[in-house]
């Protein structure tokens, strides 16, 4: 028997996983992370330190299979959408809104014909959860140019672009390990993966940062016997060979190890194929080209007899390159049991509790703790700055209504870019002195007082008209800003104000001084 380990992977920065290893032409990005990428992470950390025999066992024998990392949303994992699912062209597939699918809108045309005059359309992209959520990867595209090493400027005619998976997305992958692999070796493998990792292309730039954690609670897929009908849902690409050792993209019973007399039901199957040449970054060269049946394909076979439990268990993986995640299949899965899918309640995974550090008082621990605290503080500053900007925008809208301007317009005397910049400079200068900051911004003493600060930016008397802009009968814009700052923690008040001013300076709607400037 075998054991399966499950891990979650969260992207901390954009990640480039190219569909092709070609160096010319535009680059498309996969909407998942292939098992070969995760194998490479483990190999980069273990290969050189292990004896050759153990390295071969982990990375070349096929006894350890690194599965593809597939999208996860709200703790629920997904699988490649099956190509047998169709919907009526021109009609919606969602129950109310994305991403919840409407099961009644989906059907398998080989088992349920559409109404007369209706045209079926195949769903070819995305990943589906057991509860019917259709997850689609979020992708970015960035245009770049090579740099001339001699001049330090952009190189001529060397413009290129990268499509990448955006940061913040979560994925789930599994590692299936046969019983022949020693438990201590499995533990080393697990420890090599957990923690920060670098993935994909351009790792030396700003791409590829991710974090891996072990998880539990993922439901195990149990092969189900369905008498003399076998339905295989490819969860990853499938690479088969014919009797001569050549690639074949037509599935046969013999290539899959099915009993003699089994027949492929072409009219009930749905397949797509592709060809690609993977690039091995360790060797700096290409591997052999692969012709595969694409993930998501559905293969249906008629059998001369029902399969035994041992035969069903052996069918979970088939074909070549299993160590890299290829050949993983779901056998008679519940989602494909009927012509129309039946979705179940959502089942979420659980992240394993992190193990305590062996040296809690070490220098490394303190550095990491300080960085973690800084990240949390930066997040709070960003959140408070957004609230402050919203409060200022609301005050300006109130000022517009007070003078009778129509909805969507601001008064003429709103603060200009230079005025926000002046406030920002003061906020930066006194970011750690909240009392001094308030004094420099809002001093409201008597005009002839000895303590009168004539340079206070938002002073009520003899100040600039923008800060005396009336919000209502009793309040000005300066009053509004002063009140909004009071609810912000004193230790971050200056940083929040500086960031808010930066946001306001970049908002053209709030830096126009013409009468009736449009909001």
mmCIF file of C-alpha atoms in Angstrom, residues 158-440:
data_model
loop_
_atom_site.group_PDB
_atom_site.id
_atom_site.type_symbol
_atom_site.label_atom_id
_atom_site.label_comp_id
_atom_site.label_asym_id
_atom_site.label_seq_id
_atom_site.Cartn_x
_atom_site.Cartn_y
_atom_site.Cartn_z
ATOM 1 C CA UNK A 158 14.792 43.142 -26.877
ATOM 2 C CA UNK A 159 11.302 43.763 -25.560
ATOM 3 C CA UNK A 160 9.543 40.733 -24.066
ATOM 4 C CA UNK A 161 6.628 39.901 -21.805
ATOM 5 C CA UNK A 162 5.802 37.454 -19.038
ATOM 6 C CA UNK A 163 2.388 36.115 -18.096
ATOM 7 C CA UNK A 164 2.316 34.995 -14.480
ATOM 8 C CA UNK A 165 0.081 33.662 -11.717
ATOM 9 C CA UNK A 166 -0.729 36.555 -9.396
ATOM 10 C CA UNK A 167 0.390 36.610 -5.771
ATOM 11 C CA UNK A 168 -1.981 35.545 -3.023
ATOM 12 C CA UNK A 169 -3.444 32.496 -4.766
ATOM 13 C CA UNK A 170 -3.477 29.158 -2.959
ATOM 14 C CA UNK A 171 -2.922 25.675 -4.349
ATOM 15 C CA UNK A 172 -3.005 22.108 -3.030
ATOM 16 C CA UNK A 173 -0.752 19.254 -4.105
ATOM 17 C CA UNK A 174 -0.151 15.698 -2.956
ATOM 18 C CA UNK A 175 2.799 13.339 -2.851
ATOM 19 C CA UNK A 176 1.978 9.643 -3.146
ATOM 20 C CA UNK A 177 4.657 7.384 -1.670
ATOM 21 C CA UNK A 178 4.785 3.613 -2.082
ATOM 22 C CA UNK A 179 5.506 1.335 0.884
ATOM 23 C CA UNK A 180 9.039 0.536 -0.344
ATOM 24 C CA UNK A 181 10.237 4.002 0.668
ATOM 25 C CA UNK A 182 11.668 4.154 4.200
ATOM 26 C CA UNK A 183 9.815 6.307 6.757
ATOM 27 C CA UNK A 184 12.934 8.331 7.633
ATOM 28 C CA UNK A 185 13.371 9.221 3.965
ATOM 29 C CA UNK A 186 9.736 10.312 3.788
ATOM 30 C CA UNK A 187 10.313 12.592 6.782
ATOM 31 C CA UNK A 188 13.322 14.204 5.108
ATOM 32 C CA UNK A 189 11.257 14.750 1.983
ATOM 33 C CA UNK A 190 8.474 16.416 3.946
ATOM 34 C CA UNK A 191 10.882 18.724 5.802
ATOM 35 C CA UNK A 192 12.578 19.737 2.544
ATOM 36 C CA UNK A 193 9.309 21.078 1.137
ATOM 37 C CA UNK A 194 7.755 22.910 4.097
ATOM 38 C CA UNK A 195 8.627 26.594 4.307
ATOM 39 C CA UNK A 196 9.595 29.339 1.825
ATOM 40 C CA UNK A 197 10.413 28.189 -1.733
ATOM 41 C CA UNK A 198 11.225 29.699 -5.119
ATOM 42 C CA UNK A 199 9.321 28.456 -8.167
ATOM 43 C CA UNK A 200 9.155 28.968 -11.916
ATOM 44 C CA UNK A 201 11.069 31.328 -14.159
ATOM 45 C CA UNK A 202 12.903 34.553 -13.330
ATOM 46 C CA UNK A 203 13.395 33.535 -9.707
ATOM 47 C CA UNK A 204 16.353 35.892 -9.343
ATOM 48 C CA UNK A 205 14.074 38.850 -10.097
ATOM 49 C CA UNK A 206 10.757 39.575 -8.401
ATOM 50 C CA UNK A 207 8.999 36.328 -9.315
ATOM 51 C CA UNK A 208 8.431 32.896 -7.793
ATOM 52 C CA UNK A 209 8.248 33.379 -4.018
ATOM 53 C CA UNK A 210 5.891 30.939 -2.301
ATOM 54 C CA UNK A 211 5.284 29.199 0.999
ATOM 55 C CA UNK A 212 4.425 25.519 1.479
ATOM 56 C CA UNK A 213 2.646 24.031 4.499
ATOM 57 C CA UNK A 214 1.472 20.534 5.285
ATOM 58 C CA UNK A 215 -2.294 20.098 5.512
ATOM 59 C CA UNK A 216 -4.792 17.484 6.649
ATOM 60 C CA UNK A 217 -8.485 16.915 6.116
ATOM 61 C CA UNK A 218 -8.305 16.384 2.349
ATOM 62 C CA UNK A 219 -10.729 13.579 1.388
ATOM 63 C CA UNK A 220 -9.080 10.465 0.002
ATOM 64 C CA UNK A 221 -10.312 9.376 -3.427
ATOM 65 C CA UNK A 222 -11.397 5.731 -3.341
ATOM 66 C CA UNK A 223 -11.662 3.873 -6.681
ATOM 67 C CA UNK A 224 -15.206 2.620 -7.253
ATOM 68 C CA UNK A 225 -16.113 -0.434 -9.302
ATOM 69 C CA UNK A 226 -18.957 0.124 -11.766
ATOM 70 C CA UNK A 227 -19.442 -3.419 -13.088
ATOM 71 C CA UNK A 228 -18.374 -3.503 -16.724
ATOM 72 C CA UNK A 229 -18.072 0.219 -17.386
ATOM 73 C CA UNK A 230 -14.898 2.082 -16.514
ATOM 74 C CA UNK A 231 -14.774 5.866 -16.580
ATOM 75 C CA UNK A 232 -11.373 7.525 -16.089
ATOM 76 C CA UNK A 233 -11.047 11.253 -15.389
ATOM 77 C CA UNK A 234 -7.492 12.461 -16.037
ATOM 78 C CA UNK A 235 -6.362 14.692 -13.182
ATOM 79 C CA UNK A 236 -3.022 15.312 -14.915
ATOM 80 C CA UNK A 237 -1.547 14.746 -18.370
ATOM 81 C CA UNK A 238 -1.220 11.108 -19.454
ATOM 82 C CA UNK A 239 1.824 9.936 -21.453
ATOM 83 C CA UNK A 240 1.372 6.477 -23.012
ATOM 84 C CA UNK A 241 3.734 4.340 -25.112
ATOM 85 C CA UNK A 242 2.911 1.784 -27.792
ATOM 86 C CA UNK A 243 4.516 -1.646 -28.154
ATOM 87 C CA UNK A 244 7.520 -0.096 -29.922
ATOM 88 C CA UNK A 245 8.129 2.469 -27.184
ATOM 89 C CA UNK A 246 6.782 5.385 -29.211
ATOM 90 C CA UNK A 247 4.381 7.961 -27.762
ATOM 91 C CA UNK A 248 0.710 7.391 -28.470
ATOM 92 C CA UNK A 249 -2.235 9.682 -27.835
ATOM 93 C CA UNK A 250 -4.927 7.116 -28.561
ATOM 94 C CA UNK A 251 -5.719 5.307 -25.308
ATOM 95 C CA UNK A 252 -5.743 1.537 -25.512
ATOM 96 C CA UNK A 253 -6.689 -1.073 -22.958
ATOM 97 C CA UNK A 254 -3.244 -2.638 -23.184
ATOM 98 C CA UNK A 255 -1.413 0.643 -22.544
ATOM 99 C CA UNK A 256 -3.498 1.185 -19.403
ATOM 100 C CA UNK A 257 -3.116 -2.383 -18.171
ATOM 101 C CA UNK A 258 -6.808 -3.276 -18.501
ATOM 102 C CA UNK A 259 -7.998 -6.897 -18.891
ATOM 103 C CA UNK A 260 -7.944 -8.435 -22.340
ATOM 104 C CA UNK A 261 -11.198 -7.800 -24.137
ATOM 105 C CA UNK A 262 -11.608 -4.263 -22.818
ATOM 106 C CA UNK A 263 -12.645 -1.739 -25.485
ATOM 107 C CA UNK A 264 -12.304 2.011 -25.627
ATOM 108 C CA UNK A 265 -15.711 3.672 -26.118
ATOM 109 C CA UNK A 266 -14.779 6.454 -28.500
ATOM 110 C CA UNK A 267 -18.271 7.951 -28.684
ATOM 111 C CA UNK A 268 -18.475 8.298 -24.904
ATOM 112 C CA UNK A 269 -14.950 9.660 -24.369
ATOM 113 C CA UNK A 270 -13.692 13.237 -24.524
ATOM 114 C CA UNK A 271 -9.984 13.858 -25.051
ATOM 115 C CA UNK A 272 -7.603 16.611 -26.005
ATOM 116 C CA UNK A 273 -3.896 16.232 -26.666
ATOM 117 C CA UNK A 274 -0.843 18.453 -26.560
ATOM 118 C CA UNK A 275 2.899 18.279 -27.133
ATOM 119 C CA UNK A 276 5.597 20.079 -25.183
ATOM 120 C CA UNK A 277 9.297 19.876 -24.366
ATOM 121 C CA UNK A 278 10.134 20.456 -20.660
ATOM 122 C CA UNK A 279 13.257 22.401 -19.751
ATOM 123 C CA UNK A 280 15.507 21.014 -16.999
ATOM 124 C CA UNK A 281 16.953 24.013 -15.149
ATOM 125 C CA UNK A 282 19.552 21.890 -13.329
ATOM 126 C CA UNK A 283 21.077 20.542 -16.540
ATOM 127 C CA UNK A 284 20.326 23.737 -18.474
ATOM 128 C CA UNK A 285 18.909 21.686 -21.322
ATOM 129 C CA UNK A 286 15.665 20.308 -22.691
ATOM 130 C CA UNK A 287 14.274 16.877 -21.878
ATOM 131 C CA UNK A 288 12.605 14.636 -24.452
ATOM 132 C CA UNK A 289 9.490 15.993 -26.121
ATOM 133 C CA UNK A 290 6.263 14.654 -24.656
ATOM 134 C CA UNK A 291 3.048 13.868 -26.519
ATOM 135 C CA UNK A 292 0.300 13.526 -23.926
ATOM 136 C CA UNK A 293 -3.446 13.232 -23.477
ATOM 137 C CA UNK A 294 -4.383 16.432 -21.683
ATOM 138 C CA UNK A 295 -5.615 16.709 -18.119
ATOM 139 C CA UNK A 296 -9.392 16.878 -17.853
ATOM 140 C CA UNK A 297 -9.918 14.271 -20.557
ATOM 141 C CA UNK A 298 -12.493 11.557 -19.829
ATOM 142 C CA UNK A 299 -11.832 8.006 -21.070
ATOM 143 C CA UNK A 300 -14.599 5.399 -21.074
ATOM 144 C CA UNK A 301 -13.957 1.669 -21.484
ATOM 145 C CA UNK A 302 -16.262 -1.342 -21.603
ATOM 146 C CA UNK A 303 -14.832 -4.256 -19.614
ATOM 147 C CA UNK A 304 -15.295 -8.011 -19.995
ATOM 148 C CA UNK A 305 -15.643 -8.236 -16.211
ATOM 149 C CA UNK A 306 -15.664 -6.113 -13.096
ATOM 150 C CA UNK A 307 -12.226 -5.108 -11.859
ATOM 151 C CA UNK A 308 -10.858 -6.341 -8.549
ATOM 152 C CA UNK A 309 -9.919 -3.918 -5.779
ATOM 153 C CA UNK A 310 -6.241 -4.508 -6.520
ATOM 154 C CA UNK A 311 -6.739 -3.696 -10.217
ATOM 155 C CA UNK A 312 -8.690 -0.551 -9.365
ATOM 156 C CA UNK A 313 -5.970 0.579 -6.961
ATOM 157 C CA UNK A 314 -3.308 0.021 -9.605
ATOM 158 C CA UNK A 315 -5.212 2.194 -12.095
ATOM 159 C CA UNK A 316 -4.807 5.378 -10.043
ATOM 160 C CA UNK A 317 -1.564 6.048 -11.916
ATOM 161 C CA UNK A 318 -0.613 5.009 -15.435
ATOM 162 C CA UNK A 319 1.859 5.809 -18.187
ATOM 163 C CA UNK A 320 5.226 7.536 -18.118
ATOM 164 C CA UNK A 321 6.732 10.306 -15.962
ATOM 165 C CA UNK A 322 4.642 9.445 -12.917
ATOM 166 C CA UNK A 323 7.302 10.917 -10.612
ATOM 167 C CA UNK A 324 6.516 14.325 -12.169
ATOM 168 C CA UNK A 325 2.795 14.062 -11.579
ATOM 169 C CA UNK A 326 1.700 12.627 -14.920
ATOM 170 C CA UNK A 327 -0.782 9.784 -15.210
ATOM 171 C CA UNK A 328 -2.950 10.557 -12.173
ATOM 172 C CA UNK A 329 -6.579 9.494 -12.692
ATOM 173 C CA UNK A 330 -9.887 9.423 -10.817
ATOM 174 C CA UNK A 331 -11.667 6.081 -11.311
ATOM 175 C CA UNK A 332 -15.443 6.193 -11.724
ATOM 176 C CA UNK A 333 -15.609 9.517 -9.822
ATOM 177 C CA UNK A 334 -18.943 10.538 -8.225
ATOM 178 C CA UNK A 335 -19.030 13.833 -10.185
ATOM 179 C CA UNK A 336 -19.192 11.858 -13.446
ATOM 180 C CA UNK A 337 -21.551 9.134 -12.237
ATOM 181 C CA UNK A 338 -24.548 10.684 -14.006
ATOM 182 C CA UNK A 339 -25.254 12.591 -17.194
ATOM 183 C CA UNK A 340 -25.677 15.708 -15.029
ATOM 184 C CA UNK A 341 -23.300 16.329 -12.090
ATOM 185 C CA UNK A 342 -24.447 16.203 -8.480
ATOM 186 C CA UNK A 343 -22.479 18.565 -6.247
ATOM 187 C CA UNK A 344 -21.836 17.884 -2.570
ATOM 188 C CA UNK A 345 -21.348 20.082 0.468
ATOM 189 C CA UNK A 346 -18.003 21.870 0.684
ATOM 190 C CA UNK A 347 -15.251 20.093 2.626
ATOM 191 C CA UNK A 348 -12.316 22.206 3.679
ATOM 192 C CA UNK A 349 -8.743 21.244 4.461
ATOM 193 C CA UNK A 350 -6.840 22.010 7.629
ATOM 194 C CA UNK A 351 -3.356 23.436 7.792
ATOM 195 C CA UNK A 352 -1.115 21.448 10.109
ATOM 196 C CA UNK A 353 0.040 23.367 13.165
ATOM 197 C CA UNK A 354 3.624 24.588 12.668
ATOM 198 C CA UNK A 355 6.267 22.909 14.752
ATOM 199 C CA UNK A 356 7.958 25.146 17.354
ATOM 200 C CA UNK A 357 11.445 26.314 16.510
ATOM 201 C CA UNK A 358 14.184 24.372 18.231
ATOM 202 C CA UNK A 359 15.966 27.598 19.271
ATOM 203 C CA UNK A 360 13.248 30.140 20.189
ATOM 204 C CA UNK A 361 15.814 32.701 21.384
ATOM 205 C CA UNK A 362 18.164 32.471 18.437
ATOM 206 C CA UNK A 363 19.172 35.516 16.376
ATOM 207 C CA UNK A 364 17.392 34.101 13.325
ATOM 208 C CA UNK A 365 14.164 33.724 15.311
ATOM 209 C CA UNK A 366 14.320 37.318 16.528
ATOM 210 C CA UNK A 367 14.989 38.610 13.014
ATOM 211 C CA UNK A 368 12.031 36.650 11.622
ATOM 212 C CA UNK A 369 9.778 37.778 14.451
ATOM 213 C CA UNK A 370 10.736 41.401 13.811
ATOM 214 C CA UNK A 371 10.022 41.008 10.104
ATOM 215 C CA UNK A 372 6.664 39.417 10.858
ATOM 216 C CA UNK A 373 5.756 42.253 13.209
ATOM 217 C CA UNK A 374 6.789 44.798 10.563
ATOM 218 C CA UNK A 375 4.562 43.110 7.976
ATOM 219 C CA UNK A 376 1.598 43.215 10.346
ATOM 220 C CA UNK A 377 2.281 46.882 11.129
ATOM 221 C CA UNK A 378 2.505 47.764 7.430
ATOM 222 C CA UNK A 379 -0.833 46.082 6.867
ATOM 223 C CA UNK A 380 -2.456 48.119 9.638
ATOM 224 C CA UNK A 381 -0.959 51.356 8.253
ATOM 225 C CA UNK A 382 -2.348 50.582 4.794
ATOM 226 C CA UNK A 383 -5.805 49.826 6.196
ATOM 227 C CA UNK A 384 -5.883 53.000 8.322
ATOM 228 C CA UNK A 385 -4.668 55.118 5.381
ATOM 229 C CA UNK A 386 -7.501 53.850 3.187
ATOM 230 C CA UNK A 387 -10.011 54.755 5.919
ATOM 231 C CA UNK A 388 -8.500 58.252 6.244
ATOM 232 C CA UNK A 389 -8.673 58.831 2.475
ATOM 233 C CA UNK A 390 -12.306 57.680 2.472
ATOM 234 C CA UNK A 391 -13.098 60.110 5.313
ATOM 235 C CA UNK A 392 -11.495 63.006 3.411
ATOM 236 C CA UNK A 393 -13.355 62.128 0.202
ATOM 237 C CA UNK A 394 -16.615 61.994 2.144
ATOM 238 C CA UNK A 395 -15.886 65.415 3.678
ATOM 239 C CA UNK A 396 -15.238 66.939 0.231
ATOM 240 C CA UNK A 397 -18.504 65.514 -1.052
ATOM 241 C CA UNK A 398 -20.277 67.073 1.939
ATOM 242 C CA UNK A 399 -18.610 70.404 1.151
ATOM 243 C CA UNK A 400 -19.911 70.188 -2.420
ATOM 244 C CA UNK A 401 -23.459 69.576 -1.235
ATOM 245 C CA UNK A 402 -23.139 72.441 1.267
ATOM 246 C CA UNK A 403 -22.458 74.963 -1.524
ATOM 247 C CA UNK A 404 -25.106 73.463 -3.806
ATOM 248 C CA UNK A 405 -22.955 71.706 -6.380
ATOM 249 C CA UNK A 406 -24.526 68.742 -8.198
ATOM 250 C CA UNK A 407 -23.655 65.175 -7.239
ATOM 251 C CA UNK A 408 -20.191 64.124 -8.434
ATOM 252 C CA UNK A 409 -18.552 67.593 -8.310
ATOM 253 C CA UNK A 410 -16.119 69.162 -5.822
ATOM 254 C CA UNK A 411 -15.799 72.849 -4.769
ATOM 255 C CA UNK A 412 -13.150 75.055 -6.313
ATOM 256 C CA UNK A 413 -11.044 75.446 -3.159
ATOM 257 C CA UNK A 414 -10.165 71.802 -2.534
ATOM 258 C CA UNK A 415 -6.486 71.255 -1.566
ATOM 259 C CA UNK A 416 -4.078 71.064 -4.491
ATOM 260 C CA UNK A 417 -1.314 68.501 -4.965
ATOM 261 C CA UNK A 418 1.325 70.848 -3.499
ATOM 262 C CA UNK A 419 -0.754 71.310 -0.352
ATOM 263 C CA UNK A 420 -1.090 67.569 0.213
ATOM 264 C CA UNK A 421 2.652 67.322 -0.371
ATOM 265 C CA UNK A 422 3.266 69.931 2.317
ATOM 266 C CA UNK A 423 1.166 67.940 4.796
ATOM 267 C CA UNK A 424 2.994 64.756 3.833
ATOM 268 C CA UNK A 425 6.399 66.352 4.526
ATOM 269 C CA UNK A 426 5.290 67.357 8.026
ATOM 270 C CA UNK A 427 3.838 63.878 8.652
ATOM 271 C CA UNK A 428 7.126 62.238 7.662
ATOM 272 C CA UNK A 429 9.211 64.658 9.719
ATOM 273 C CA UNK A 430 7.180 64.144 12.918
ATOM 274 C CA UNK A 431 6.027 60.561 12.343
ATOM 275 C CA UNK A 432 7.326 59.536 15.795
ATOM 276 C CA UNK A 433 6.154 62.674 17.606
ATOM 277 C CA UNK A 434 2.330 62.685 17.527
ATOM 278 C CA UNK A 435 2.000 65.751 19.778
ATOM 279 C CA UNK A 436 4.462 67.751 17.703
ATOM 280 C CA UNK A 437 2.656 66.578 14.552
ATOM 281 C CA UNK A 438 -0.672 67.892 15.851
ATOM 282 C CA UNK A 439 1.013 71.193 16.841
ATOM 283 C CA UNK A 440 2.492 71.698 13.370
#
